[in-house]
Amino acid sequence: MIFQSLKNLFTSKNVFAQMKMGGIMKLEGSLIFYHGGIETGLFKILEKPSTLEQIRLGSNIANTRLLAPLLDLGCALDEISCKKGTYRLKGSMAKALAAHVPLTELIRETVLYHADVARNLGAYLIKNTEGDYLKDFGGVIAESSRILEPFIKGFIYHTVKKTAPLAILEFGCGSGEYLKYYVDIHSGNGGVAIDMDASAVAIARKKIENNGIEGNFTVVQENILDPAAVKDKTFDLVTSFSNMHYFSGDARTRLFGTIHSMLKKNGRFILATGFKTGSLSSSYYDLIFSATRGLYGLPRLNDVMRDLKNSGFTRVTSVNLFGDSFKGIVAYK
């Protein structure tokens, strides 16, 4: 019987597709476990080895009948272990999710936002529509984008002058994480940070308060294409990180012209963003952004470099920050 079953399987035209479903199931199961663990605080609880009852008492979980299979799934994924009825963190992802905010928000973004794109993609294609996600996920995206923080901070450190204070404008500031870093580089650095999303602005304002840099930076909710709050100001440095997919080609040209006019003589515009390259990650996010109302597909490097030069920047350079798909650009006035 077993031999005949295996024979039937391996003579099937779809054998490799069927085997691939095992990998898909593991990915889906991982996301279900991670998201369930994040929403219930499970990973934080399991930093201390706990029994099923201790987990229930230490969390907001009322459905213990559902908790047991969730824990079993975590054990099957090798993210947690169970010995004599006591559960503890085991896998690197589970341990990271106990404390790493950008990673937890990236899981939320994937499960709630990206999965909805997958569910509705057929309708978007047929009806020529996109999903309205930004109003609900602006704050989540602001935090999850911090996953690229180490690469962006390295880019900032090697680009920003450290010998004199700079007047800085950061647009699309998201969670405001880099504002403190500018001050760490030089205590006199300061300026204005703007973002269109109210939830991101609230996060950034709270962050500058917690970091004690209210005297250096202010955060305002505004559109960089119509910047009333900074209309008559000029800056030594304008920065933007992971924001180019918020602009169509025409809007990007207008954006670069606006930034050029706001820079002082010898000022610089530095940006770091994802680019369309044909890689898996690039193609993935290009599709997600294209399916989102208010966003556009990833730009190509040559188009961005051309638009910067056409906007009056005298010299434009680029550097790889994370493979070919995520680059930093410095444009000089």
PDB file of C-alpha atoms in Angstrom, residues 120-278:
ATOM      1  CA  ASN A 120      -7.771  40.999  -2.766  1.00  0.00           C
ATOM      2  CA  LEU A 121      -5.180  41.106  -5.541  1.00  0.00           C
ATOM      3  CA  GLY A 122      -7.447  39.439  -8.072  1.00  0.00           C
ATOM      4  CA  ALA A 123     -10.168  42.032  -7.448  1.00  0.00           C
ATOM      5  CA  TYR A 124      -7.642  44.887  -7.667  1.00  0.00           C
ATOM      6  CA  LEU A 125      -6.429  43.578 -11.024  1.00  0.00           C
ATOM      7  CA  ILE A 126      -9.901  43.003 -12.474  1.00  0.00           C
ATOM      8  CA  LYS A 127     -11.569  46.162 -11.111  1.00  0.00           C
ATOM      9  CA  ASN A 128      -8.529  48.457 -11.578  1.00  0.00           C
ATOM     10  CA  THR A 129      -8.481  49.465  -7.899  1.00  0.00           C
ATOM     11  CA  GLU A 130      -6.042  49.490  -4.968  1.00  0.00           C
ATOM     12  CA  GLY A 131      -6.371  48.887  -1.248  1.00  0.00           C
ATOM     13  CA  ASP A 132      -6.760  51.775   1.201  1.00  0.00           C
ATOM     14  CA  TYR A 133      -4.163  50.654   3.757  1.00  0.00           C
ATOM     15  CA  LEU A 134      -2.204  53.757   4.747  1.00  0.00           C
ATOM     16  CA  LYS A 135      -4.837  55.173   7.091  1.00  0.00           C
ATOM     17  CA  ASP A 136      -4.737  52.025   9.225  1.00  0.00           C
ATOM     18  CA  PHE A 137      -1.095  51.000   8.950  1.00  0.00           C
ATOM     19  CA  GLY A 138       0.871  54.268   8.854  1.00  0.00           C
ATOM     20  CA  GLY A 139       2.204  53.833  12.391  1.00  0.00           C
ATOM     21  CA  VAL A 140       2.922  50.133  11.870  1.00  0.00           C
ATOM     22  CA  ILE A 141       4.878  50.861   8.672  1.00  0.00           C
ATOM     23  CA  ALA A 142       6.786  53.661  10.423  1.00  0.00           C
ATOM     24  CA  GLU A 143       8.001  51.231  13.072  1.00  0.00           C
ATOM     25  CA  SER A 144       8.571  48.212  10.798  1.00  0.00           C
ATOM     26  CA  SER A 145      10.721  50.279   8.422  1.00  0.00           C
ATOM     27  CA  ARG A 146      13.206  50.625  11.286  1.00  0.00           C
ATOM     28  CA  ILE A 147      14.385  47.124  10.363  1.00  0.00           C
ATOM     29  CA  LEU A 148      16.724  48.924   7.922  1.00  0.00           C
ATOM     30  CA  GLU A 149      18.011  51.228  10.646  1.00  0.00           C
ATOM     31  CA  PRO A 150      21.561  49.815  10.901  1.00  0.00           C
ATOM     32  CA  PHE A 151      22.182  50.413   7.189  1.00  0.00           C
ATOM     33  CA  ILE A 152      20.661  53.888   7.196  1.00  0.00           C
ATOM     34  CA  LYS A 153      22.539  54.950  10.329  1.00  0.00           C
ATOM     35  CA  GLY A 154      25.795  53.816   8.769  1.00  0.00           C
ATOM     36  CA  PHE A 155      24.960  55.880   5.684  1.00  0.00           C
ATOM     37  CA  ILE A 156      24.144  58.924   7.825  1.00  0.00           C
ATOM     38  CA  TYR A 157      27.327  58.591   9.882  1.00  0.00           C
ATOM     39  CA  HIS A 158      29.585  58.572   6.830  1.00  0.00           C
ATOM     40  CA  THR A 159      27.666  61.358   5.085  1.00  0.00           C
ATOM     41  CA  VAL A 160      26.692  63.973   7.665  1.00  0.00           C
ATOM     42  CA  LYS A 161      29.335  66.514   8.652  1.00  0.00           C
ATOM     43  CA  LYS A 162      30.420  66.249  12.260  1.00  0.00           C
ATOM     44  CA  THR A 163      32.401  69.482  12.644  1.00  0.00           C
ATOM     45  CA  ALA A 164      29.634  72.090  12.588  1.00  0.00           C
ATOM     46  CA  PRO A 165      25.923  72.181  13.498  1.00  0.00           C
ATOM     47  CA  LEU A 166      23.504  71.703  10.623  1.00  0.00           C
ATOM     48  CA  ALA A 167      19.988  72.936   9.953  1.00  0.00           C
ATOM     49  CA  ILE A 168      18.204  69.730   8.916  1.00  0.00           C
ATOM     50  CA  LEU A 169      14.868  68.985   7.308  1.00  0.00           C
ATOM     51  CA  GLU A 170      13.742  65.363   7.353  1.00  0.00           C
ATOM     52  CA  PHE A 171      10.608  64.529   5.399  1.00  0.00           C
ATOM     53  CA  GLY A 172       8.674  61.321   5.787  1.00  0.00           C
ATOM     54  CA  CYS A 173      10.232  61.091   9.241  1.00  0.00           C
ATOM     55  CA  GLY A 174       8.147  58.093  10.282  1.00  0.00           C
ATOM     56  CA  SER A 175       8.885  57.172  13.883  1.00  0.00           C
ATOM     57  CA  GLY A 176      11.541  59.913  14.136  1.00  0.00           C
ATOM     58  CA  GLU A 177      14.279  57.465  15.018  1.00  0.00           C
ATOM     59  CA  TYR A 178      17.034  59.289  13.143  1.00  0.00           C
ATOM     60  CA  LEU A 179      16.448  62.679  14.793  1.00  0.00           C
ATOM     61  CA  LYS A 180      18.251  61.573  17.953  1.00  0.00           C
ATOM     62  CA  TYR A 181      21.067  60.187  15.814  1.00  0.00           C
ATOM     63  CA  TYR A 182      21.655  63.594  14.197  1.00  0.00           C
ATOM     64  CA  VAL A 183      22.005  65.092  17.669  1.00  0.00           C
ATOM     65  CA  ASP A 184      24.346  62.287  18.724  1.00  0.00           C
ATOM     66  CA  ILE A 185      26.591  63.155  15.766  1.00  0.00           C
ATOM     67  CA  HIS A 186      26.598  66.851  16.733  1.00  0.00           C
ATOM     68  CA  SER A 187      24.675  68.296  19.692  1.00  0.00           C
ATOM     69  CA  GLY A 188      23.988  71.486  17.687  1.00  0.00           C
ATOM     70  CA  ASN A 189      22.169  69.718  14.867  1.00  0.00           C
ATOM     71  CA  GLY A 190      18.463  70.520  14.698  1.00  0.00           C
ATOM     72  CA  GLY A 191      15.577  71.518  12.502  1.00  0.00           C
ATOM     73  CA  VAL A 192      12.206  70.222  11.376  1.00  0.00           C
ATOM     74  CA  ALA A 193      10.801  66.751  10.701  1.00  0.00           C
ATOM     75  CA  ILE A 194       7.609  66.317   8.707  1.00  0.00           C
ATOM     76  CA  ASP A 195       5.328  63.415   7.851  1.00  0.00           C
ATOM     77  CA  MET A 196       1.857  63.226   6.293  1.00  0.00           C
ATOM     78  CA  ASP A 197       0.662  60.418   8.574  1.00  0.00           C
ATOM     79  CA  ALA A 198      -0.842  61.529  11.890  1.00  0.00           C
ATOM     80  CA  SER A 199       0.039  58.296  13.722  1.00  0.00           C
ATOM     81  CA  ALA A 200       3.671  58.498  12.574  1.00  0.00           C
ATOM     82  CA  VAL A 201       3.864  62.139  13.691  1.00  0.00           C
ATOM     83  CA  ALA A 202       2.508  61.196  17.121  1.00  0.00           C
ATOM     84  CA  ILE A 203       5.143  58.469  17.475  1.00  0.00           C
ATOM     85  CA  ALA A 204       7.938  60.849  16.392  1.00  0.00           C
ATOM     86  CA  ARG A 205       6.827  63.578  18.795  1.00  0.00           C
ATOM     87  CA  LYS A 206       6.770  61.134  21.672  1.00  0.00           C
ATOM     88  CA  LYS A 207      10.204  59.870  20.699  1.00  0.00           C
ATOM     89  CA  ILE A 208      11.861  63.308  20.657  1.00  0.00           C
ATOM     90  CA  GLU A 209      10.263  63.997  24.035  1.00  0.00           C
ATOM     91  CA  ASN A 210      11.584  60.728  25.456  1.00  0.00           C
ATOM     92  CA  ASN A 211      15.033  61.462  24.005  1.00  0.00           C
ATOM     93  CA  GLY A 212      15.071  65.002  25.406  1.00  0.00           C
ATOM     94  CA  ILE A 213      15.707  66.718  22.064  1.00  0.00           C
ATOM     95  CA  GLU A 214      12.635  68.975  21.876  1.00  0.00           C
ATOM     96  CA  GLY A 215      15.067  71.900  21.739  1.00  0.00           C
ATOM     97  CA  ASN A 216      16.648  70.479  18.589  1.00  0.00           C
ATOM     98  CA  PHE A 217      13.730  69.271  16.484  1.00  0.00           C
ATOM     99  CA  THR A 218      10.056  69.934  15.963  1.00  0.00           C
ATOM    100  CA  VAL A 219       7.733  67.500  14.198  1.00  0.00           C
ATOM    101  CA  VAL A 220       4.824  68.644  12.034  1.00  0.00           C
ATOM    102  CA  GLN A 221       2.161  66.874   9.988  1.00  0.00           C
ATOM    103  CA  GLU A 222       2.543  68.168   6.458  1.00  0.00           C
ATOM    104  CA  ASN A 223       3.020  67.301   2.795  1.00  0.00           C
ATOM    105  CA  ILE A 224       6.550  67.985   1.550  1.00  0.00           C
ATOM    106  CA  LEU A 225       5.107  69.015  -1.826  1.00  0.00           C
ATOM    107  CA  ASP A 226       3.269  71.896  -0.131  1.00  0.00           C
ATOM    108  CA  PRO A 227       5.465  72.656   2.895  1.00  0.00           C
ATOM    109  CA  ALA A 228       3.757  75.633   4.566  1.00  0.00           C
ATOM    110  CA  ALA A 229       5.561  75.185   7.906  1.00  0.00           C
ATOM    111  CA  VAL A 230       9.004  75.458   6.294  1.00  0.00           C
ATOM    112  CA  LYS A 231       8.090  77.629   3.301  1.00  0.00           C
ATOM    113  CA  ASP A 232      10.539  80.437   4.032  1.00  0.00           C
ATOM    114  CA  LYS A 233      13.289  78.342   5.637  1.00  0.00           C
ATOM    115  CA  THR A 234      16.479  76.967   4.129  1.00  0.00           C
ATOM    116  CA  PHE A 235      18.549  74.026   5.301  1.00  0.00           C
ATOM    117  CA  ASP A 236      22.069  72.668   5.151  1.00  0.00           C
ATOM    118  CA  LEU A 237      20.750  69.143   4.798  1.00  0.00           C
ATOM    119  CA  VAL A 238      17.492  67.532   3.664  1.00  0.00           C
ATOM    120  CA  THR A 239      17.015  63.824   4.347  1.00  0.00           C
ATOM    121  CA  SER A 240      14.536  61.164   3.298  1.00  0.00           C
ATOM    122  CA  PHE A 241      14.567  57.454   4.084  1.00  0.00           C
ATOM    123  CA  SER A 242      12.386  54.773   2.470  1.00  0.00           C
ATOM    124  CA  ASN A 243       9.934  57.258   0.987  1.00  0.00           C
ATOM    125  CA  MET A 244      10.340  57.350  -2.799  1.00  0.00           C
ATOM    126  CA  HIS A 245       7.428  54.958  -3.356  1.00  0.00           C
ATOM    127  CA  TYR A 246       5.104  57.670  -2.028  1.00  0.00           C
ATOM    128  CA  PHE A 247       5.681  59.717  -5.189  1.00  0.00           C
ATOM    129  CA  SER A 248       4.689  59.218  -8.811  1.00  0.00           C
ATOM    130  CA  GLY A 249       7.286  60.066 -11.461  1.00  0.00           C
ATOM    131  CA  ASP A 250       5.858  63.589 -11.953  1.00  0.00           C
ATOM    132  CA  ALA A 251       5.524  64.206  -8.213  1.00  0.00           C
ATOM    133  CA  ARG A 252       9.113  63.028  -7.700  1.00  0.00           C
ATOM    134  CA  THR A 253      10.361  65.621 -10.208  1.00  0.00           C
ATOM    135  CA  ARG A 254       8.399  68.324  -8.377  1.00  0.00           C
ATOM    136  CA  LEU A 255       9.717  67.029  -5.037  1.00  0.00           C
ATOM    137  CA  PHE A 256      13.349  67.274  -6.087  1.00  0.00           C
ATOM    138  CA  GLY A 257      12.809  70.807  -7.375  1.00  0.00           C
ATOM    139  CA  THR A 258      11.226  71.809  -4.054  1.00  0.00           C
ATOM    140  CA  ILE A 259      14.103  70.318  -2.077  1.00  0.00           C
ATOM    141  CA  HIS A 260      16.701  72.007  -4.274  1.00  0.00           C
ATOM    142  CA  SER A 261      15.069  75.389  -3.611  1.00  0.00           C
ATOM    143  CA  MET A 262      15.097  74.774   0.162  1.00  0.00           C
ATOM    144  CA  LEU A 263      18.802  73.994   0.374  1.00  0.00           C
ATOM    145  CA  LYS A 264      21.446  76.572   1.232  1.00  0.00           C
ATOM    146  CA  LYS A 265      24.416  77.009  -1.040  1.00  0.00           C
ATOM    147  CA  ASN A 266      26.528  73.824  -0.935  1.00  0.00           C
ATOM    148  CA  GLY A 267      23.667  72.056   0.800  1.00  0.00           C
ATOM    149  CA  ARG A 268      22.989  68.371   0.326  1.00  0.00           C
ATOM    150  CA  PHE A 269      20.023  66.093  -0.079  1.00  0.00           C
ATOM    151  CA  ILE A 270      20.560  62.512   1.114  1.00  0.00           C
ATOM    152  CA  LEU A 271      18.087  59.720   0.605  1.00  0.00           C
ATOM    153  CA  ALA A 272      18.013  55.984   1.107  1.00  0.00           C
ATOM    154  CA  THR A 273      15.321  53.937  -0.553  1.00  0.00           C
ATOM    155  CA  GLY A 274      14.422  50.679  -2.212  1.00  0.00           C
ATOM    156  CA  PHE A 275      14.832  50.362  -5.971  1.00  0.00           C
ATOM    157  CA  LYS A 276      13.301  48.108  -8.582  1.00  0.00           C
ATOM    158  CA  THR A 277      15.954  45.564  -9.572  1.00  0.00           C
ATOM    159  CA  GLY A 278      14.188  42.283 -10.303  1.00  0.00           C
TER     160      GLY A 278
END
